[in-house]
Amino acid sequence: MVDAVIHILITLLMPPLLLGVINRTKAIFAGRTGPPLFQAYYDLAKLVRKGSVFSETTSWVFRAGPVAGLAATLVASLLIPLGEHRPPLSFSGDMILFAYLFGLARFCTTAAALDTGSSFEGMGAAREATFACLAEPALFFSLAVLARLSGSLSLTPMLTGTAATSWLSAGASLLLLVGSLFIVLLAENCRVPFDDPTTHLELTMIHEVMVLDHSGPLFGAILYGAALKLFVLGALFTDIALPYATGIPVVDWVLFVIAMMMLAVGIGMVESVMARLRLPKVPQMLAAACILAAFSLLLVLR
């Protein structure tokens, strides 16, 4: 019960902090002071206090999209183990629900973008759906590798207990898997080199173009949902890449927070040293992630 409460508190409170760590890391690399570490919290609080403006061409789909997308991501966060701690929800086959909840959140966001009737937002929705079709196979290949190694279709045994021992027996396979998941992590969260969450260049935007018509609390729900998605996929990545188990719950929680901070610093470093890919190069990089995950699956099946 205590672990479930801590799981929910960390899941609700920590996601905006990851954005602050990424931005601060990028500022340090650029020699700038950068925004405050808690700037994302201030932005969300400001958006909640503001009113919303709705176009006359939009319907209830535009209003429901951000709320449904955030709800789907919140449910997904209850399925993923944080470190060595069991999640509040766990059952056989929950890995399928985990993957499709993100698909549902993406569907809600794209449907809200299309509901505006704007060809500009339709362009962003088409790009989002196209790149998702290339990223999702890599995620499913990765989950299949973990299912094979753990002998289970539930995320809890896949990510707790067996991850550390699997590095000894199938290290090469997990190395390919970690590389594939990191590419998927950057692509799914619209980070450089796939997308730039701060850009407003018409021809290069992917995710940002879909949410330009949202304002006030609904825009805050979109921003918080994006931070939560980064947190959940980051937890999946750190569970595999940085397995640990001291047997002391408090220490394991602290180690999980440190691992997530290290991941945020790593993302900030990647964004500082890499330029954004040209749009035609994005499918090629996602195809490479699929190939890495597929080779990882072949290694554990042989």
Tab-separated table of C-alpha atoms in Angstrom:
chain	number	residue	atom	x	y	z
A	1	MET	CA	0.000	0.000	0.000
A	2	VAL	CA	2.820	2.401	0.890
A	3	ASP	CA	4.621	1.610	-2.380
A	4	ALA	CA	1.417	2.269	-4.336
A	5	VAL	CA	0.997	5.697	-2.703
A	6	ILE	CA	4.649	6.594	-3.378
A	7	HIS	CA	4.256	5.328	-6.961
A	8	ILE	CA	1.266	7.614	-7.562
A	9	LEU	CA	2.893	10.638	-5.867
A	10	ILE	CA	6.143	10.319	-7.845
A	11	THR	CA	4.205	9.748	-11.080
A	12	LEU	CA	2.071	12.850	-10.563
A	13	LEU	CA	4.784	15.202	-9.284
A	14	MET	CA	8.020	14.268	-11.042
A	15	PRO	CA	7.285	14.532	-14.831
A	16	PRO	CA	7.581	18.365	-15.121
A	17	LEU	CA	10.875	18.207	-13.201
A	18	LEU	CA	12.380	16.043	-15.966
A	19	LEU	CA	11.689	18.830	-18.465
A	20	GLY	CA	13.420	21.288	-16.128
A	21	VAL	CA	16.493	19.050	-15.861
A	22	ILE	CA	16.651	18.641	-19.664
A	23	ASN	CA	16.383	22.395	-20.237
A	24	ARG	CA	18.945	23.172	-17.527
A	25	THR	CA	21.389	20.637	-19.015
A	26	LYS	CA	20.997	22.218	-22.459
A	27	ALA	CA	21.540	25.678	-20.941
A	28	ILE	CA	24.737	24.569	-19.212
A	29	PHE	CA	26.074	23.097	-22.465
A	30	ALA	CA	25.239	26.363	-24.269
A	31	GLY	CA	26.839	28.499	-21.556
A	32	ARG	CA	23.530	30.104	-20.592
A	33	THR	CA	21.801	30.471	-17.228
A	34	GLY	CA	18.631	28.917	-18.596
A	35	PRO	CA	15.092	28.851	-17.160
A	36	PRO	CA	14.462	27.865	-13.527
A	37	LEU	CA	14.441	24.158	-12.757
A	38	PHE	CA	10.730	24.330	-11.862
A	39	GLN	CA	9.673	26.476	-14.851
A	40	ALA	CA	7.378	23.699	-16.177
A	41	TYR	CA	5.414	23.765	-12.875
A	42	TYR	CA	5.027	27.562	-13.125
A	43	ASP	CA	3.817	27.265	-16.728
A	44	LEU	CA	1.235	24.625	-15.832
A	45	ALA	CA	-0.050	26.673	-12.882
A	46	LYS	CA	-0.369	29.739	-15.141
A	47	LEU	CA	-2.285	27.794	-17.816
A	48	VAL	CA	-4.723	26.335	-15.255
A	49	ARG	CA	-5.631	29.860	-14.101
A	50	LYS	CA	-6.255	31.113	-17.653
A	51	GLY	CA	-9.448	30.856	-19.662
A	52	SER	CA	-9.876	28.889	-22.902
A	53	VAL	CA	-10.726	30.134	-26.389
A	54	PHE	CA	-12.526	27.787	-28.795
A	55	SER	CA	-12.954	28.177	-32.523
A	56	GLU	CA	-16.526	28.043	-33.855
A	57	THR	CA	-15.493	25.212	-36.175
A	58	THR	CA	-14.531	22.855	-33.339
A	59	SER	CA	-16.806	20.345	-31.609
A	60	TRP	CA	-16.695	18.272	-28.417
A	61	VAL	CA	-13.888	16.188	-29.964
A	62	PHE	CA	-11.544	19.180	-29.690
A	63	ARG	CA	-12.388	19.601	-25.991
A	64	ALA	CA	-12.307	15.888	-25.122
A	65	GLY	CA	-9.029	15.081	-26.930
A	66	PRO	CA	-6.565	16.505	-24.369
A	67	VAL	CA	-8.500	15.100	-21.378
A	68	ALA	CA	-8.838	11.610	-22.875
A	69	GLY	CA	-5.178	11.607	-23.933
A	70	LEU	CA	-4.035	12.566	-20.431
A	71	ALA	CA	-6.336	9.942	-18.842
A	72	ALA	CA	-4.939	7.193	-21.098
A	73	THR	CA	-1.358	8.126	-20.177
A	74	LEU	CA	-2.246	8.209	-16.467
A	75	VAL	CA	-3.657	4.658	-16.680
A	76	ALA	CA	-0.482	3.531	-18.499
A	77	SER	CA	1.589	4.998	-15.661
A	78	LEU	CA	-0.177	2.668	-13.208
A	79	LEU	CA	1.042	-0.395	-15.160
A	80	ILE	CA	4.770	0.361	-15.288
A	81	PRO	CA	7.043	-0.673	-12.375
A	82	LEU	CA	9.148	2.170	-10.998
A	83	GLY	CA	12.506	0.570	-10.272
A	84	GLU	CA	12.058	-2.665	-8.368
A	85	HIS	CA	8.656	-1.676	-6.970
A	86	ARG	CA	5.480	-3.319	-8.217
A	87	PRO	CA	2.964	-0.992	-9.917
A	88	PRO	CA	-0.563	-0.485	-8.524
A	89	LEU	CA	-2.032	-2.443	-11.488
A	90	SER	CA	-0.527	-5.659	-12.816
A	91	PHE	CA	-1.994	-8.642	-14.679
A	92	SER	CA	-1.041	-11.070	-17.437
A	93	GLY	CA	-1.104	-9.329	-20.807
A	94	ASP	CA	-0.892	-5.812	-19.393
A	95	MET	CA	1.988	-5.076	-21.797
A	96	ILE	CA	-0.539	-5.070	-24.664
A	97	LEU	CA	-2.786	-2.639	-22.787
A	98	PHE	CA	0.294	-0.496	-21.985
A	99	ALA	CA	1.211	-0.130	-25.666
A	100	TYR	CA	-2.339	0.497	-26.859
A	101	LEU	CA	-3.014	3.143	-24.200
A	102	PHE	CA	-0.322	5.254	-25.840
A	103	GLY	CA	-1.970	4.558	-29.182
A	104	LEU	CA	-5.289	5.731	-27.722
A	105	ALA	CA	-3.686	8.923	-26.388
A	106	ARG	CA	-2.177	9.612	-29.830
A	107	PHE	CA	-5.542	8.976	-31.516
A	108	CYS	CA	-7.261	11.478	-29.193
A	109	THR	CA	-4.620	14.148	-29.876
A	110	THR	CA	-4.745	13.708	-33.643
A	111	ALA	CA	-8.561	13.615	-33.655
A	112	ALA	CA	-8.635	16.927	-31.737
A	113	ALA	CA	-6.184	18.409	-34.269
A	114	LEU	CA	-8.266	17.239	-37.238
A	115	ASP	CA	-11.442	18.592	-35.596
A	116	THR	CA	-10.173	22.151	-36.063
A	117	GLY	CA	-10.569	21.801	-39.822
A	118	SER	CA	-7.164	23.395	-40.319
A	119	SER	CA	-4.984	21.930	-43.067
A	120	PHE	CA	-1.951	23.039	-41.051
A	121	GLU	CA	-2.927	20.931	-38.019
A	122	GLY	CA	-3.983	18.119	-40.345
A	123	MET	CA	-0.434	18.102	-41.711
A	124	GLY	CA	0.921	17.668	-38.172
A	125	ALA	CA	-1.576	14.893	-37.415
A	126	ALA	CA	-0.535	13.039	-40.574
A	127	ARG	CA	3.147	13.295	-39.628
A	128	GLU	CA	2.427	12.124	-36.067
A	129	ALA	CA	0.479	9.074	-37.294
A	130	THR	CA	3.086	8.206	-39.937
A	131	PHE	CA	6.045	8.282	-37.571
A	132	ALA	CA	4.073	6.398	-34.901
A	133	CYS	CA	3.532	3.557	-37.388
A	134	LEU	CA	7.325	3.202	-37.549
A	135	ALA	CA	7.998	3.599	-33.820
A	136	GLU	CA	5.354	1.173	-32.525
A	137	PRO	CA	6.852	-1.967	-34.168
A	138	ALA	CA	10.136	-1.260	-32.363
A	139	LEU	CA	8.244	-0.985	-29.060
A	140	PHE	CA	6.377	-4.257	-29.682
A	141	PHE	CA	9.612	-6.053	-30.693
A	142	SER	CA	11.179	-4.793	-27.452
A	143	LEU	CA	8.255	-6.013	-25.367
A	144	ALA	CA	8.459	-9.397	-27.133
A	145	VAL	CA	12.155	-9.665	-26.177
A	146	LEU	CA	11.343	-8.926	-22.532
A	147	ALA	CA	8.446	-11.406	-22.606
A	148	ARG	CA	10.771	-14.086	-23.972
A	149	LEU	CA	13.442	-13.444	-21.332
A	150	SER	CA	10.993	-13.344	-18.416
A	151	GLY	CA	8.543	-15.974	-19.673
A	152	SER	CA	5.658	-13.672	-18.827
A	153	LEU	CA	3.301	-11.281	-20.635
A	154	SER	CA	3.065	-8.952	-17.628
A	155	LEU	CA	5.263	-5.858	-17.286
A	156	THR	CA	5.990	-6.498	-13.606
A	157	PRO	CA	7.971	-9.761	-14.001
A	158	MET	CA	9.412	-8.462	-17.279
A	159	LEU	CA	10.957	-5.386	-15.642
A	160	THR	CA	11.574	-6.402	-12.021
A	161	GLY	CA	13.828	-9.144	-10.784
A	162	THR	CA	14.755	-10.663	-14.135
A	163	ALA	CA	16.248	-7.533	-15.770
A	164	ALA	CA	19.533	-7.699	-13.847
A	165	THR	CA	20.035	-11.441	-14.402
A	166	SER	CA	19.096	-11.101	-18.075
A	167	TRP	CA	22.103	-8.826	-18.658
A	168	LEU	CA	24.340	-11.782	-17.684
A	169	SER	CA	22.637	-14.310	-19.942
A	170	ALA	CA	21.548	-12.090	-22.864
A	171	GLY	CA	23.679	-8.957	-22.642
A	172	ALA	CA	24.124	-8.484	-26.408
A	173	SER	CA	20.388	-8.740	-26.988
A	174	LEU	CA	19.581	-6.243	-24.239
A	175	LEU	CA	22.241	-3.852	-25.555
A	176	LEU	CA	20.471	-3.767	-28.931
A	177	LEU	CA	17.162	-3.438	-27.112
A	178	VAL	CA	18.345	-0.451	-25.057
A	179	GLY	CA	19.583	1.312	-28.210
A	180	SER	CA	16.242	0.749	-29.921
A	181	LEU	CA	14.218	1.909	-26.921
A	182	PHE	CA	16.262	5.098	-26.546
A	183	ILE	CA	15.517	6.013	-30.172
A	184	VAL	CA	11.816	5.278	-29.587
A	185	LEU	CA	11.924	7.315	-26.367
A	186	LEU	CA	13.232	10.386	-28.218
A	187	ALA	CA	10.858	9.965	-31.163
A	188	GLU	CA	7.719	9.318	-29.095
A	189	ASN	CA	8.399	12.355	-26.908
A	190	CYS	CA	9.183	14.682	-29.830
A	191	ARG	CA	12.738	15.372	-28.692
A	192	VAL	CA	15.764	16.311	-30.786
A	193	PRO	CA	16.885	14.893	-33.233
A	194	PHE	CA	13.345	13.860	-34.284
A	195	ASP	CA	11.412	16.964	-33.293
A	196	ASP	CA	11.989	20.183	-31.398
A	197	PRO	CA	9.289	21.051	-28.826
A	198	THR	CA	10.337	24.707	-28.950
A	199	THR	CA	10.244	25.161	-32.725
A	200	HIS	CA	7.517	27.040	-34.560
A	201	LEU	CA	8.869	26.599	-38.088
A	202	GLU	CA	5.936	25.608	-40.247
A	203	LEU	CA	7.698	23.031	-42.381
A	204	THR	CA	9.446	21.174	-39.560
A	205	MET	CA	6.898	20.898	-36.758
A	206	ILE	CA	5.370	17.509	-35.950
A	207	HIS	CA	3.708	17.387	-32.547
A	208	GLU	CA	3.675	21.115	-31.817
A	209	VAL	CA	1.611	21.930	-34.890
A	210	MET	CA	-1.274	19.750	-33.630
A	211	VAL	CA	-1.802	21.727	-30.423
A	212	LEU	CA	-1.508	25.312	-31.654
A	213	ASP	CA	-5.273	25.971	-31.298
A	214	HIS	CA	-5.456	24.785	-27.689
A	215	SER	CA	-5.260	27.256	-24.828
A	216	GLY	CA	-5.738	27.539	-21.073
A	217	PRO	CA	-6.318	24.396	-18.973
A	218	LEU	CA	-6.671	22.113	-22.002
A	219	PHE	CA	-3.257	23.212	-23.288
A	220	GLY	CA	-1.924	22.597	-19.782
A	221	ALA	CA	-3.368	19.056	-19.933
A	222	ILE	CA	-1.520	18.493	-23.224
A	223	LEU	CA	1.796	19.751	-21.795
A	224	TYR	CA	1.414	17.717	-18.610
A	225	GLY	CA	0.431	14.623	-20.628
A	226	ALA	CA	3.575	15.023	-22.748
A	227	ALA	CA	5.736	15.269	-19.609
A	228	LEU	CA	3.970	12.220	-18.134
A	229	LYS	CA	4.600	10.229	-21.316
A	230	LEU	CA	8.309	11.093	-21.091
A	231	PHE	CA	8.285	9.919	-17.458
A	232	VAL	CA	6.536	6.599	-18.206
A	233	LEU	CA	8.679	5.667	-21.210
A	234	GLY	CA	11.742	6.857	-19.273
A	235	ALA	CA	10.827	4.504	-16.413
A	236	LEU	CA	10.527	1.641	-18.925
A	237	PHE	CA	13.982	2.509	-20.293
A	238	THR	CA	15.714	2.831	-16.902
A	239	ASP	CA	14.140	-0.395	-15.634
A	240	ILE	CA	15.979	-2.218	-18.435
A	241	ALA	CA	19.158	-0.152	-18.831
A	242	LEU	CA	19.863	0.462	-15.125
A	243	PRO	CA	18.540	-2.537	-13.163
A	244	TYR	CA	19.165	-2.489	-9.427
A	245	ALA	CA	17.734	-4.088	-6.295
A	246	THR	CA	19.150	-3.352	-2.842
A	247	GLY	CA	16.234	-4.909	-0.980
A	248	ILE	CA	15.732	-1.670	0.984
A	249	PRO	CA	12.568	0.054	-0.339
A	250	VAL	CA	13.595	3.613	0.563
A	251	VAL	CA	17.008	3.223	-1.085
A	252	ASP	CA	15.409	1.705	-4.200
A	253	TRP	CA	13.028	4.687	-4.492
A	254	VAL	CA	15.960	7.099	-4.202
A	255	LEU	CA	17.913	5.127	-6.814
A	256	PHE	CA	14.920	5.265	-9.158
A	257	VAL	CA	14.719	9.057	-8.856
A	258	ILE	CA	18.474	9.325	-9.487
A	259	ALA	CA	18.184	7.036	-12.533
A	260	MET	CA	15.406	9.217	-13.984
A	261	MET	CA	17.503	12.343	-13.387
A	262	MET	CA	20.451	10.698	-15.150
A	263	LEU	CA	18.174	9.888	-18.090
A	264	ALA	CA	16.988	13.516	-18.257
A	265	VAL	CA	20.600	14.728	-18.215
A	266	GLY	CA	21.415	12.220	-20.975
A	267	ILE	CA	18.548	13.512	-23.130
A	268	GLY	CA	19.725	17.077	-22.531
A	269	MET	CA	23.260	16.122	-23.604
A	270	VAL	CA	21.992	14.434	-26.784
A	271	GLU	CA	19.937	17.512	-27.646
A	272	SER	CA	22.977	19.730	-27.010
A	273	VAL	CA	25.385	17.870	-29.273
A	274	MET	CA	23.025	16.803	-32.083
A	275	ALA	CA	21.155	18.808	-34.677
A	276	ARG	CA	17.632	18.017	-35.644
A	277	LEU	CA	17.298	15.469	-38.445
A	278	ARG	CA	15.886	16.484	-41.798
A	279	LEU	CA	12.302	15.259	-42.055
A	280	PRO	CA	13.078	12.528	-44.669
A	281	LYS	CA	15.739	11.123	-42.310
A	282	VAL	CA	13.279	10.520	-39.448
A	283	PRO	CA	11.708	7.356	-40.987
A	284	GLN	CA	15.180	5.976	-41.646
A	285	MET	CA	16.177	6.393	-37.996
A	286	LEU	CA	12.938	4.772	-36.806
A	287	ALA	CA	13.480	1.901	-39.237
A	288	ALA	CA	16.932	1.461	-37.681
A	289	ALA	CA	15.276	1.220	-34.247
A	290	CYS	CA	12.974	-1.510	-35.581
A	291	ILE	CA	15.943	-3.414	-37.014
A	292	LEU	CA	17.829	-3.211	-33.708
A	293	ALA	CA	14.813	-4.533	-31.804
A	294	ALA	CA	14.222	-7.265	-34.400
A	295	PHE	CA	17.856	-8.443	-34.149
A	296	SER	CA	17.490	-8.428	-30.371
A	297	LEU	CA	14.443	-10.691	-30.696
A	298	LEU	CA	16.298	-13.031	-33.062
A	299	LEU	CA	19.144	-13.370	-30.550
A	300	VAL	CA	16.843	-14.460	-27.726
A	301	LEU	CA	14.880	-16.830	-30.009
A	302	ARG	CA	17.887	-18.698	-31.380
